[in-house]
XYZ file of C-alpha atoms in Angstrom:
676
model
C 21.850 -26.143 16.660
C 18.707 -28.092 17.474
C 17.930 -26.819 20.955
C 19.854 -23.588 21.313
C 19.025 -20.106 20.051
C 20.205 -19.930 16.408
C 21.125 -16.240 16.481
C 24.700 -15.768 15.335
C 24.891 -19.180 13.614
C 25.869 -19.607 9.977
C 23.423 -21.756 7.994
C 24.715 -23.627 4.966
C 27.867 -21.475 5.053
C 25.817 -18.602 3.657
C 23.170 -17.154 5.979
C 24.292 -15.417 9.169
C 21.259 -15.682 11.479
C 20.251 -12.464 13.225
C 17.569 -11.598 15.791
C 14.237 -13.401 15.830
C 11.376 -11.372 14.398
C 8.492 -13.871 14.671
C 7.614 -17.269 16.090
C 4.814 -19.623 15.076
C 3.637 -23.151 15.655
C 5.869 -24.617 12.930
C 8.885 -22.345 12.797
C 10.605 -19.227 13.994
C 11.567 -16.426 11.614
C 14.878 -14.607 11.928
C 16.451 -11.711 10.120
C 19.600 -12.947 8.386
C 22.396 -11.677 6.179
C 23.024 -13.462 2.908
C 26.827 -13.355 2.807
C 26.945 -14.416 -0.814
C 24.695 -11.700 -2.248
C 25.164 -9.174 0.584
C 21.450 -8.673 1.187
C 19.175 -8.990 4.200
C 16.661 -11.833 4.047
C 14.207 -13.594 6.336
C 15.112 -17.145 7.339
C 12.331 -19.457 8.533
C 13.800 -22.192 10.736
C 11.522 -25.166 11.355
C 11.115 -26.238 14.986
C 13.156 -29.297 16.019
C 11.278 -32.597 15.828
C 8.557 -31.360 13.451
C 7.609 -33.996 10.882
C 9.173 -37.409 10.600
C 12.855 -37.022 9.847
C 13.948 -37.589 6.277
C 10.362 -37.990 4.975
C 9.424 -34.597 6.345
C 12.574 -32.997 4.942
C 11.789 -34.442 1.496
C 8.213 -33.136 1.607
C 9.385 -29.756 2.845
C 11.867 -29.487 -0.035
C 9.163 -30.391 -2.583
C 6.714 -27.841 -1.271
C 9.380 -25.130 -0.912
C 10.356 -25.650 -4.537
C 6.730 -25.422 -5.608
C 6.264 -22.196 -3.642
C 9.475 -20.790 -5.130
C 7.929 -21.090 -8.589
C 5.317 -18.502 -7.649
C 6.233 -15.127 -9.082
C 3.635 -12.596 -8.046
C 3.934 -9.114 -6.534
C 1.703 -10.129 -3.617
C 3.564 -13.327 -2.723
C 6.564 -13.355 -0.390
C 9.397 -14.539 -2.635
C 11.202 -17.762 -1.710
C 14.938 -17.501 -2.425
C 16.462 -20.695 -1.112
C 15.860 -23.847 0.951
C 18.341 -25.986 2.776
C 19.262 -28.232 5.678
C 22.188 -27.741 8.022
C 23.005 -30.303 10.697
C 19.361 -31.388 10.999
C 17.987 -27.855 10.843
C 15.545 -27.345 7.966
C 15.301 -23.730 6.854
C 13.839 -21.508 4.179
C 15.330 -18.207 2.943
C 12.697 -15.694 1.906
C 12.125 -12.076 1.043
C 12.277 -9.841 4.139
C 9.128 -7.702 4.411
C 9.526 -4.889 6.915
C 6.182 -3.843 8.329
C 3.339 -5.556 10.188
C 0.715 -8.260 9.686
C -2.956 -8.083 8.831
C -3.603 -9.205 12.414
C -2.126 -5.882 13.603
C -4.366 -3.991 11.176
C -7.436 -5.878 12.426
C -6.541 -4.993 16.013
C -6.179 -1.295 15.159
C -8.873 -0.671 12.521
C -11.634 -3.276 12.807
C -14.520 -3.057 12.390
C -13.768 -1.287 9.123
C -15.757 -0.200 6.089
C -16.472 -2.780 3.358
C -14.414 -0.772 0.860
C -11.371 -0.763 3.158
C -11.777 -4.476 3.925
C -11.976 -5.441 0.245
C -9.004 -3.215 -0.606
C -6.911 -5.114 1.945
C -8.097 -8.528 0.715
C -7.849 -7.861 -3.031
C -4.049 -8.410 -3.218
C -4.414 -11.460 -0.935
C -6.985 -13.058 -3.239
C -4.888 -12.095 -6.267
C -1.901 -13.930 -4.758
C -4.038 -16.993 -3.993
C -5.432 -16.934 -7.525
C -1.907 -17.078 -8.944
C -1.111 -19.972 -6.607
C -4.259 -21.880 -7.534
C -3.499 -21.474 -11.238
C -0.095 -23.006 -10.494
C -1.733 -25.910 -8.660
C -0.671 -24.737 -5.188
C -3.111 -24.589 -2.266
C -2.031 -22.501 0.690
C -3.962 -24.405 3.421
C -3.066 -21.940 6.173
C -4.588 -18.607 5.107
C -4.901 -16.360 8.158
C -4.136 -12.724 9.089
C -0.776 -13.714 10.583
C 0.372 -14.919 7.141
C -0.599 -11.655 5.407
C 2.263 -9.148 5.639
C 1.808 -5.421 5.049
C 5.030 -3.575 4.252
C 5.743 -0.064 5.483
C 5.139 1.242 1.945
C 1.681 -0.376 1.839
C 2.492 -3.464 -0.243
C 0.517 -6.570 0.789
C 2.181 -9.979 0.574
C 1.069 -13.523 1.453
C 3.592 -15.830 3.114
C 3.987 -19.561 3.881
C 2.730 -21.092 0.625
C 2.955 -24.872 0.670
C 4.303 -25.203 4.218
C 1.047 -26.538 5.651
C 1.016 -29.295 3.049
C 4.628 -30.192 3.843
C 3.757 -30.629 7.500
C 0.334 -32.177 6.995
C 0.986 -34.781 4.283
C 0.267 -38.321 5.497
C -0.430 -36.924 8.975
C -3.559 -38.135 10.724
C -5.396 -35.287 12.380
C -7.573 -35.930 15.381
C -8.894 -33.884 18.207
C -6.166 -34.888 20.595
C -3.250 -36.767 19.248
C -2.972 -35.662 15.627
C -1.758 -32.451 13.942
C -4.507 -30.141 12.691
C -2.914 -27.896 10.098
C -4.159 -24.307 9.908
C -5.423 -22.029 12.623
C -8.759 -23.466 13.764
C -10.602 -20.138 13.334
C -10.037 -20.281 9.559
C -10.391 -24.037 8.892
C -12.864 -25.084 6.212
C -15.469 -27.645 7.411
C -14.143 -30.375 5.102
C -10.677 -30.059 6.645
C -12.178 -30.776 10.056
C -14.624 -33.529 9.127
C -12.844 -35.227 6.203
C -9.199 -34.225 6.414
C -9.220 -33.200 2.741
C -8.811 -29.802 1.133
C -8.490 -28.044 -2.191
C -8.485 -24.455 -3.406
C -11.929 -23.939 -1.888
C -10.444 -24.300 1.599
C -8.395 -21.160 0.914
C -11.561 -19.431 -0.333
C -13.294 -20.311 2.953
C -10.430 -18.833 4.986
C -10.590 -15.601 2.968
C -14.315 -15.396 3.672
C -13.679 -15.743 7.401
C -11.011 -13.011 7.244
C -13.447 -10.722 5.398
C -16.005 -11.288 8.167
C -13.366 -10.463 10.776
C -12.292 -7.276 8.990
C -15.909 -6.103 8.763
C -16.947 -6.934 12.331
C -13.740 -7.005 14.383
C -14.500 -10.511 15.680
C -14.267 -14.087 14.425
C -17.521 -15.742 13.264
C -17.065 -18.857 15.410
C -15.629 -18.642 18.898
C -15.423 -21.096 21.784
C -13.510 -21.951 24.890
C -11.535 -24.711 23.152
C -10.335 -25.303 19.576
C -12.637 -28.346 19.436
C -15.688 -26.166 20.055
C -14.625 -23.742 17.326
C -14.003 -26.561 14.848
C -17.406 -28.095 15.711
C -19.107 -24.787 14.853
C -17.328 -24.586 11.484
C -18.890 -27.928 10.549
C -22.379 -27.341 11.967
C -22.998 -23.591 11.897
C -23.006 -21.100 9.034
C -20.943 -17.952 9.245
C -23.458 -15.238 10.258
C -24.070 -12.196 8.114
C -21.582 -9.405 8.977
C -24.436 -6.869 8.932
C -25.784 -8.474 12.123
C -22.736 -7.182 14.007
C -21.591 -4.186 11.964
C -23.591 -1.324 10.504
C -23.267 -0.096 6.963
C -22.663 -3.521 5.383
C -24.726 -3.893 2.153
C -26.633 -7.103 1.502
C -24.399 -8.007 -1.433
C -21.354 -7.923 0.898
C -23.235 -10.296 3.219
C -23.851 -12.500 0.183
C -20.159 -12.476 -0.758
C -19.222 -13.647 2.758
C -21.926 -16.321 2.632
C -20.746 -17.569 -0.772
C -17.083 -17.760 0.283
C -17.871 -19.499 3.600
C -20.563 -21.918 2.421
C -20.243 -25.148 4.419
C -20.991 -27.119 1.259
C -17.774 -26.476 -0.674
C -19.573 -27.036 -3.992
C -21.394 -23.761 -3.281
C -18.154 -21.788 -2.862
C -16.203 -20.197 -5.732
C -14.142 -22.916 -7.439
C -10.887 -21.142 -6.663
C -9.451 -17.739 -5.798
C -9.665 -16.577 -9.435
C -13.457 -16.894 -9.319
C -13.535 -15.287 -5.860
C -11.408 -12.409 -7.201
C -13.992 -11.853 -9.928
C -16.779 -11.673 -7.333
C -14.673 -9.370 -5.176
C -14.133 -6.985 -8.103
C -17.885 -6.883 -8.768
C -18.606 -6.040 -5.135
C -15.805 -3.450 -5.014
C -17.184 -1.776 -8.123
C -20.647 -1.621 -6.568
C -19.205 -0.094 -3.398
C -17.146 2.477 -5.297
C -20.277 3.447 -7.256
C -22.123 4.128 -4.000
C -24.675 1.352 -4.527
C -26.394 0.619 -1.206
C -28.473 -2.310 -2.450
C -28.195 -4.412 -5.616
C -30.776 -7.179 -5.699
C -29.315 -8.823 -8.798
C -25.797 -8.888 -7.396
C -27.039 -10.129 -4.020
C -29.079 -12.896 -5.622
C -26.176 -13.860 -7.876
C -23.747 -14.145 -4.957
C -26.034 -15.823 -2.442
C -25.266 -19.574 -2.280
C -28.020 -21.904 -3.444
C -28.148 -23.736 -0.106
C -29.778 -21.835 2.759
C -27.842 -22.677 5.899
C -29.852 -24.237 8.769
C -28.212 -24.743 12.192
C -27.167 -28.310 12.960
C -29.422 -30.338 15.279
C -28.620 -30.854 18.903
C -27.299 -34.253 19.920
C -30.014 -36.864 20.088
C -32.635 -34.854 18.164
C -34.096 -35.652 14.791
C -31.925 -34.768 11.780
C -32.397 -31.271 10.367
C -32.261 -30.887 6.622
C -30.812 -28.191 4.373
C -33.082 -27.349 1.435
C -32.354 -25.998 -1.978
C -35.419 -24.329 -3.465
C -37.279 -27.070 -5.336
C -34.872 -29.818 -4.172
C -36.576 -33.131 -3.378
C -33.488 -34.873 -2.007
C -32.183 -32.803 0.909
C -28.780 -33.523 2.343
C -28.816 -34.629 5.990
C -26.175 -33.384 8.438
C -25.533 -35.159 11.731
C -23.256 -34.162 14.607
C -21.315 -37.389 14.059
C -20.033 -35.991 10.759
C -17.500 -33.917 12.717
C -15.075 -36.809 12.652
C -12.751 -37.079 15.612
C -14.291 -34.079 17.408
C -16.555 -34.532 20.393
C -19.612 -32.373 20.899
C -18.142 -29.359 22.745
C -21.111 -29.265 25.061
C -20.969 -32.999 25.782
C -23.208 -35.735 24.395
C -24.672 -37.956 27.115
C -25.888 -40.386 24.473
C -22.397 -41.086 23.122
C -21.257 -44.668 23.254
C -18.754 -45.617 25.988
C -15.228 -45.779 24.696
C -15.841 -43.516 21.675
C -13.172 -40.932 22.286
C -11.972 -37.911 20.302
C -9.019 -39.833 18.838
C -11.250 -41.556 16.301
C -9.648 -41.321 12.836
C -11.199 -38.957 10.326
C -12.040 -41.642 7.766
C -13.686 -43.970 10.281
C -16.973 -42.133 10.634
C -19.777 -41.169 8.326
C -23.389 -40.001 8.381
C -25.560 -42.246 10.493
C -28.749 -43.831 9.109
C -32.083 -43.603 10.912
C -33.071 -46.893 12.535
C -35.539 -49.055 10.614
C -38.959 -48.979 12.338
C -40.027 -52.148 14.148
C -42.549 -54.496 12.559
C -46.128 -53.422 13.005
C -48.047 -55.839 15.270
C -51.029 -57.567 13.732
C -53.810 -56.039 15.768
C -56.615 -57.091 13.424
C -57.090 -59.598 10.680
C -56.605 -58.325 7.201
C -59.556 -58.697 4.833
C -58.805 -60.573 1.624
C -59.325 -58.476 -1.496
C -61.730 -59.543 -4.187
C -60.093 -61.623 -6.933
C -59.270 -59.841 -10.226
C -59.288 -61.358 -13.687
C -55.989 -63.152 -14.257
C -55.562 -62.064 -17.882
C -55.887 -58.406 -17.084
C -53.297 -58.680 -14.352
C -50.818 -60.292 -16.708
C -50.547 -57.427 -19.208
C -51.565 -54.322 -17.301
C -48.616 -54.243 -14.899
C -45.818 -54.486 -17.516
C -47.473 -51.893 -19.762
C -47.840 -49.398 -16.958
C -44.274 -50.023 -15.906
C -43.023 -49.571 -19.469
C -44.953 -46.342 -19.903
C -43.623 -45.049 -16.597
C -40.055 -45.894 -17.599
C -40.463 -44.201 -20.982
C -41.982 -41.126 -19.393
C -39.273 -40.947 -16.731
C -36.571 -41.435 -19.345
C -38.025 -38.734 -21.544
C -38.334 -36.294 -18.670
C -34.828 -37.140 -17.477
C -33.293 -36.776 -20.921
C -35.137 -33.531 -21.473
C -34.066 -32.161 -18.132
C -30.515 -33.337 -18.720
C -30.381 -31.721 -22.157
C -32.185 -28.462 -21.431
C -30.775 -28.065 -17.937
C -27.166 -29.166 -18.454
C -25.921 -30.908 -21.580
C -26.535 -28.130 -24.078
C -24.587 -25.619 -21.972
C -20.847 -25.074 -22.024
C -18.690 -24.029 -19.067
C -17.027 -20.632 -19.379
C -13.255 -21.194 -19.064
C -11.266 -19.381 -16.372
C -9.212 -16.763 -18.189
C -8.718 -14.305 -15.317
C -5.152 -13.007 -15.214
C -4.370 -14.205 -18.741
C -3.152 -11.913 -21.506
C -5.691 -10.614 -23.985
C -4.485 -12.808 -26.827
C -4.386 -15.949 -24.687
C -7.851 -15.337 -23.211
C -9.462 -14.604 -26.589
C -7.895 -17.705 -28.130
C -9.054 -19.978 -25.289
C -12.611 -18.626 -25.334
C -12.928 -18.825 -29.109
C -11.589 -22.374 -29.102
C -14.274 -23.193 -26.516
C -16.926 -21.917 -28.952
C -17.688 -18.499 -27.459
C -17.761 -15.044 -29.004
C -15.534 -12.489 -27.308
C -16.249 -8.825 -26.657
C -14.032 -6.319 -24.872
C -15.485 -3.875 -22.375
C -13.854 -0.692 -21.168
C -10.642 -1.397 -19.278
C -10.194 -0.761 -15.589
C -7.159 0.076 -13.531
C -5.795 -2.710 -11.326
C -3.122 -2.913 -8.662
C -2.652 -6.665 -9.085
C -3.402 -7.557 -12.713
C -0.831 -6.693 -15.373
C -1.745 -4.324 -18.178
C -3.769 -5.908 -21.008
C -4.503 -8.982 -18.864
C -8.014 -10.075 -17.932
C -9.492 -8.602 -14.739
C -12.977 -10.101 -15.033
C -15.306 -11.820 -17.472
C -19.075 -11.846 -17.932
C -20.450 -14.505 -17.649
C -18.116 -15.405 -14.821
C -15.630 -18.294 -15.034
C -17.313 -21.602 -14.278
C -20.797 -20.504 -15.324
C -22.582 -22.649 -17.893
C -24.038 -20.839 -20.890
C -25.154 -21.722 -24.399
C -22.417 -22.246 -27.009
C -21.774 -19.230 -29.190
C -22.781 -16.725 -26.533
C -20.624 -13.658 -26.023
C -18.170 -13.504 -23.145
C -17.279 -9.918 -22.284
C -13.756 -9.394 -20.977
C -12.574 -6.483 -18.865
C -8.855 -5.864 -19.394
C -6.496 -4.214 -16.977
C -5.164 -0.769 -17.784
C -2.359 -1.479 -15.364
C -1.707 0.442 -12.203
C -3.613 3.707 -12.264
C -1.079 6.470 -12.790
C -1.209 10.035 -14.072
C 1.552 12.337 -15.368
C 2.442 15.368 -13.274
C 1.411 18.520 -15.186
C 3.684 21.520 -15.589
C 3.021 23.931 -12.717
C 5.763 26.545 -13.235
C 4.367 30.088 -13.371
C 0.997 29.146 -11.825
C -0.437 30.482 -8.607
C -0.895 28.070 -5.697
C -4.642 27.814 -6.309
C -4.132 27.239 -10.028
C -1.532 24.538 -9.305
C -3.914 22.803 -6.882
C -6.665 22.821 -9.514
C -4.336 21.476 -12.209
C -3.289 18.594 -9.952
C -6.890 17.809 -9.013
C -7.730 17.320 -12.692
C -5.359 14.325 -12.777
C -6.343 13.062 -9.293
C -3.163 14.323 -7.644
C -2.877 16.532 -4.581
C -0.867 19.609 -3.674
C 1.666 18.750 -0.982
C 4.079 21.041 0.857
C 4.315 24.663 -0.291
C 7.759 26.170 0.283
C 8.456 29.849 -0.358
C 11.707 31.146 -1.817
C 12.997 34.470 -3.187
C 13.396 34.587 -6.939
C 14.910 37.225 -9.179
C 13.047 35.865 -12.219
C 9.645 34.619 -11.022
C 6.990 37.001 -9.840
C 5.863 36.773 -6.242
C 3.152 34.138 -5.626
C 3.964 31.973 -8.661
C 5.412 28.450 -8.704
C 9.169 28.306 -9.335
C 9.502 24.494 -9.513
C 7.862 21.302 -8.189
C 8.770 17.787 -7.125
C 8.174 15.314 -8.751
C 8.908 17.073 -12.010
C 6.583 17.424 -14.979
C 5.765 14.151 -16.749
C 6.483 11.865 -13.772
C 3.823 9.128 -13.506
C 2.116 8.996 -10.087
C -0.735 7.005 -8.558
C -4.009 8.784 -7.719
C -3.844 10.684 -4.461
C -0.074 11.190 -4.633
C 1.203 14.602 -3.538
C 3.342 17.074 -5.449
C 5.467 19.574 -3.485
C 5.949 23.065 -4.905
C 8.335 25.981 -4.374
C 6.579 29.362 -4.663
C 8.314 32.676 -5.318
C 8.381 35.379 -2.641
C 9.532 37.852 -5.289
C 12.899 39.593 -5.463
C 15.061 39.410 -2.359
C 15.493 42.876 -0.723
C 19.173 43.666 -0.077
C 20.236 45.811 2.885
C 22.429 48.723 1.742
C 23.829 49.774 5.129
C 25.493 53.045 6.211
C 29.010 53.466 4.767
C 29.678 57.195 5.503
C 33.071 57.648 7.142
C 34.060 54.039 6.288
C 36.584 52.649 3.859
C 35.213 53.012 0.321
C 36.995 49.881 -1.005
C 35.454 47.686 1.682
C 32.051 49.255 1.073
C 32.339 48.546 -2.650
C 33.325 44.877 -2.128
C 30.490 44.228 0.321
C 27.813 45.852 -1.790
C 28.904 44.109 -5.011
C 28.975 40.753 -3.227
C 25.295 41.297 -2.446
C 24.652 41.896 -6.129
C 24.415 45.700 -6.073
C 26.207 48.041 -8.460
C 28.562 50.632 -6.868
C 29.195 54.065 -8.417
C 32.155 55.840 -6.804
C 32.920 58.251 -9.589
C 32.336 61.252 -7.359
C 35.452 62.286 -5.412
C 36.183 65.447 -3.453
C 38.595 66.925 -0.955
C 37.558 66.840 2.632
C 39.598 68.103 5.503
C 37.727 65.897 8.016
C 37.346 62.611 6.111
C 40.550 60.732 5.337
C 41.458 60.000 1.761
C 39.684 56.864 0.396
C 36.836 57.012 2.881
C 33.175 57.668 2.092
C 32.009 61.219 2.504
C 28.389 60.552 1.456
C 26.185 57.840 -0.183
C 22.924 57.549 -2.094
C 20.594 56.026 -1.015
C 21.375 56.564 2.600
C 20.651 53.050 3.944
C 17.430 51.106 3.366
C 17.130 48.231 0.847
C 17.585 47.752 -2.868
C 17.140 44.817 -5.243
C 19.890 42.958 -7.040
C 21.394 45.038 -9.878
C 20.391 48.436 -8.493
C 23.049 51.172 -7.907
C 24.569 52.675 -4.756
C 26.454 55.984 -5.282
C 29.437 56.687 -3.003
C 31.182 60.064 -2.656
C 34.821 59.279 -1.839
C 37.175 61.637 -0.032
C 40.426 62.744 -1.671
C 41.623 63.883 1.711
C 42.454 67.497 2.674
C 43.103 70.091 -0.129
C 46.848 71.039 0.590
C 48.224 74.430 -0.509
C 51.910 75.596 -0.461
C 52.382 78.575 1.876
C 54.022 81.519 -0.036
C 56.603 83.834 1.563
C 55.110 87.199 2.578
C 58.018 88.471 4.765
C 58.867 92.190 4.405
C 55.503 92.770 2.644
C 53.013 95.243 3.874
C 50.422 93.665 6.033
C 47.540 94.367 3.659
C 49.378 93.052 0.639
C 50.335 89.875 2.534
C 46.759 89.392 3.770
C 45.320 89.623 0.265
C 47.754 87.093 -1.152
C 47.166 84.516 1.592
C 43.378 84.874 1.652
C 43.370 84.456 -2.122
C 44.919 81.007 -1.553
C 42.178 80.115 0.928
C 44.021 80.711 4.127
C 42.756 82.565 7.173
C 45.108 85.356 8.214
C 45.755 86.534 11.770
C 48.249 89.262 12.788
C 50.150 90.146 15.941
C 52.770 92.758 16.869
C 56.360 91.817 17.477
C 58.070 92.799 20.703
C 59.569 96.191 20.153
C 56.883 96.959 17.560
C 57.875 100.132 15.592
C 54.531 100.725 13.868
C 55.887 100.197 10.312
C 53.173 97.684 9.321
C 55.463 95.178 7.575
C 55.600 91.406 8.040
C 58.527 90.395 10.200
C 57.770 86.637 10.283
C 54.976 84.109 9.395
C 53.712 80.824 10.852
C 53.579 78.339 9.154
C 56.686 79.351 7.340
C 56.969 79.702 3.592
C 57.147 76.439 1.581
C 55.022 74.263 3.913
C 51.921 72.481 2.513
C 48.917 72.878 4.695
C 45.176 72.323 4.125
C 43.281 75.067 2.429
C 41.440 77.085 5.084
C 44.219 76.751 7.601
C 45.199 79.809 9.679
C 48.501 81.651 9.012
C 49.737 83.997 11.721
C 51.723 87.092 10.591
C 54.060 88.896 13.039
C 54.295 92.675 12.290
C 57.123 95.112 13.064
């Protein structure tokens, strides 16, 4: 599996390798299925031939184990490490999303507040690593992952060290670990690094977020590396508007070429970052004290051109400036070419083989004129005056030196680094170091656990007098607020109630309600008491009032069906009124109230139901006089008609009737009498 695509392979009998999701200079990353735990992971497979066989594998295992010890919400978790048929791999947490490089491409240049918000979890992760003794060595936007839900995670801890240990780096033949745009000067010129190299890389990323471009660019990696050693990172405000001076100072402090001027580690940088973020959130456009505090003591001066006199960097009041020469960029040729370079001095020179060059000693001065002999002095005076003056000078120098040492250094104590520690642990460590401890108001933090130290004043690493007070700012945890009860409120009142706890009104859905008045909130999601972060939205369901129910027209229709339909809608049916009707069949609706329209649930619909025709038995009126027969039939509700029989005699008696006697016919029907 060394040269073919690993997709579909089974690593260590456990990880089924899926499609490739990323590829870098050291490894390719694939999605994989952990068959043992039935979860999806990311598997980083090192490129074939990287390192030196078993030695590399041993180093890789050591560094992977060290990285696996990191437990931090902003660090990509390392689950497992292994080797399968010569393939070295690492199983890690799968973060679905994009990288900080993608964000830079889309959003840069961005506001200082946005840039610091993106870097805060990165620096927090590096601080945890530095406290554990782990230096990343390859901090760059490609190693900062941003999940779809907004979580920020740093990947590839310890891998650069595994590849770079005992590896000579030169301009041509060696391996230069870390992307050249983010390499600290000491990594280029000396081949050494510590936590301050990570701090430098973060400073470069901050510059890139603010301006949208890298601080040092060139046609070749050698030119870029040369600039890291000999040129300061410019102030972001020169390329981007709206960058306060104290943000410029933060970038300058993090990217100082003299690593002693940078924050000692990411914990100290995190403290500075919190101070700057607080100033930005407070709307401070200029803070002279903060700017002066963050500005590095050394003012950067561009490096001299090849062949010119050395240019010095001055600290205010410093009488022993440090000299920088182009030759200090060990193993890297001047990108513009140096015609004065010695023949045969190529870029493959080892890093440890070069150092600062000394100015040539001036040639002896020619004796252009005879020197006059000085007048002789008394021998006795010469014998004692010189030693006395020398002794006095030594005593004076010693006194001044001791005084300066005592008043400028020895009587001060270094403030311990307690960032990220619990309250009890931090207080104990500071008190044991001889300091008083005071607690300031807590602040919310996305990265520092509740009741752990977010910042301290004076800052970690500062030297102050013993017994002075160190003020600690503790984390209140992630800023969250409970959802208030919104039931029964209007939409405007609900929006105002949410704004009081820094929440926002989300979707408003309307629904009929038989219990809640129109325009008032019926329910909301999330429910009351749920803890949410500031800016989260709460969706509400608002009442449209009672649902109107269509009654319909049921006249002439089956009363039973009408009753079932209306009751299913929630209406009450009154069909107590019944009456005979010769035109409407029995059981059908003769009339209703109301006649159509709408009602609300529980209201009544009255139906008048037909009993059918009113049937009456026809009596016998044969042989009766016509008037007597008419009266009897009309009294029963019939209509009487008469006609004369054939051979009518004029007697006026009923000869026959139709319908005949005994039949049941509807009241109002016509009976025909035949007279004789």
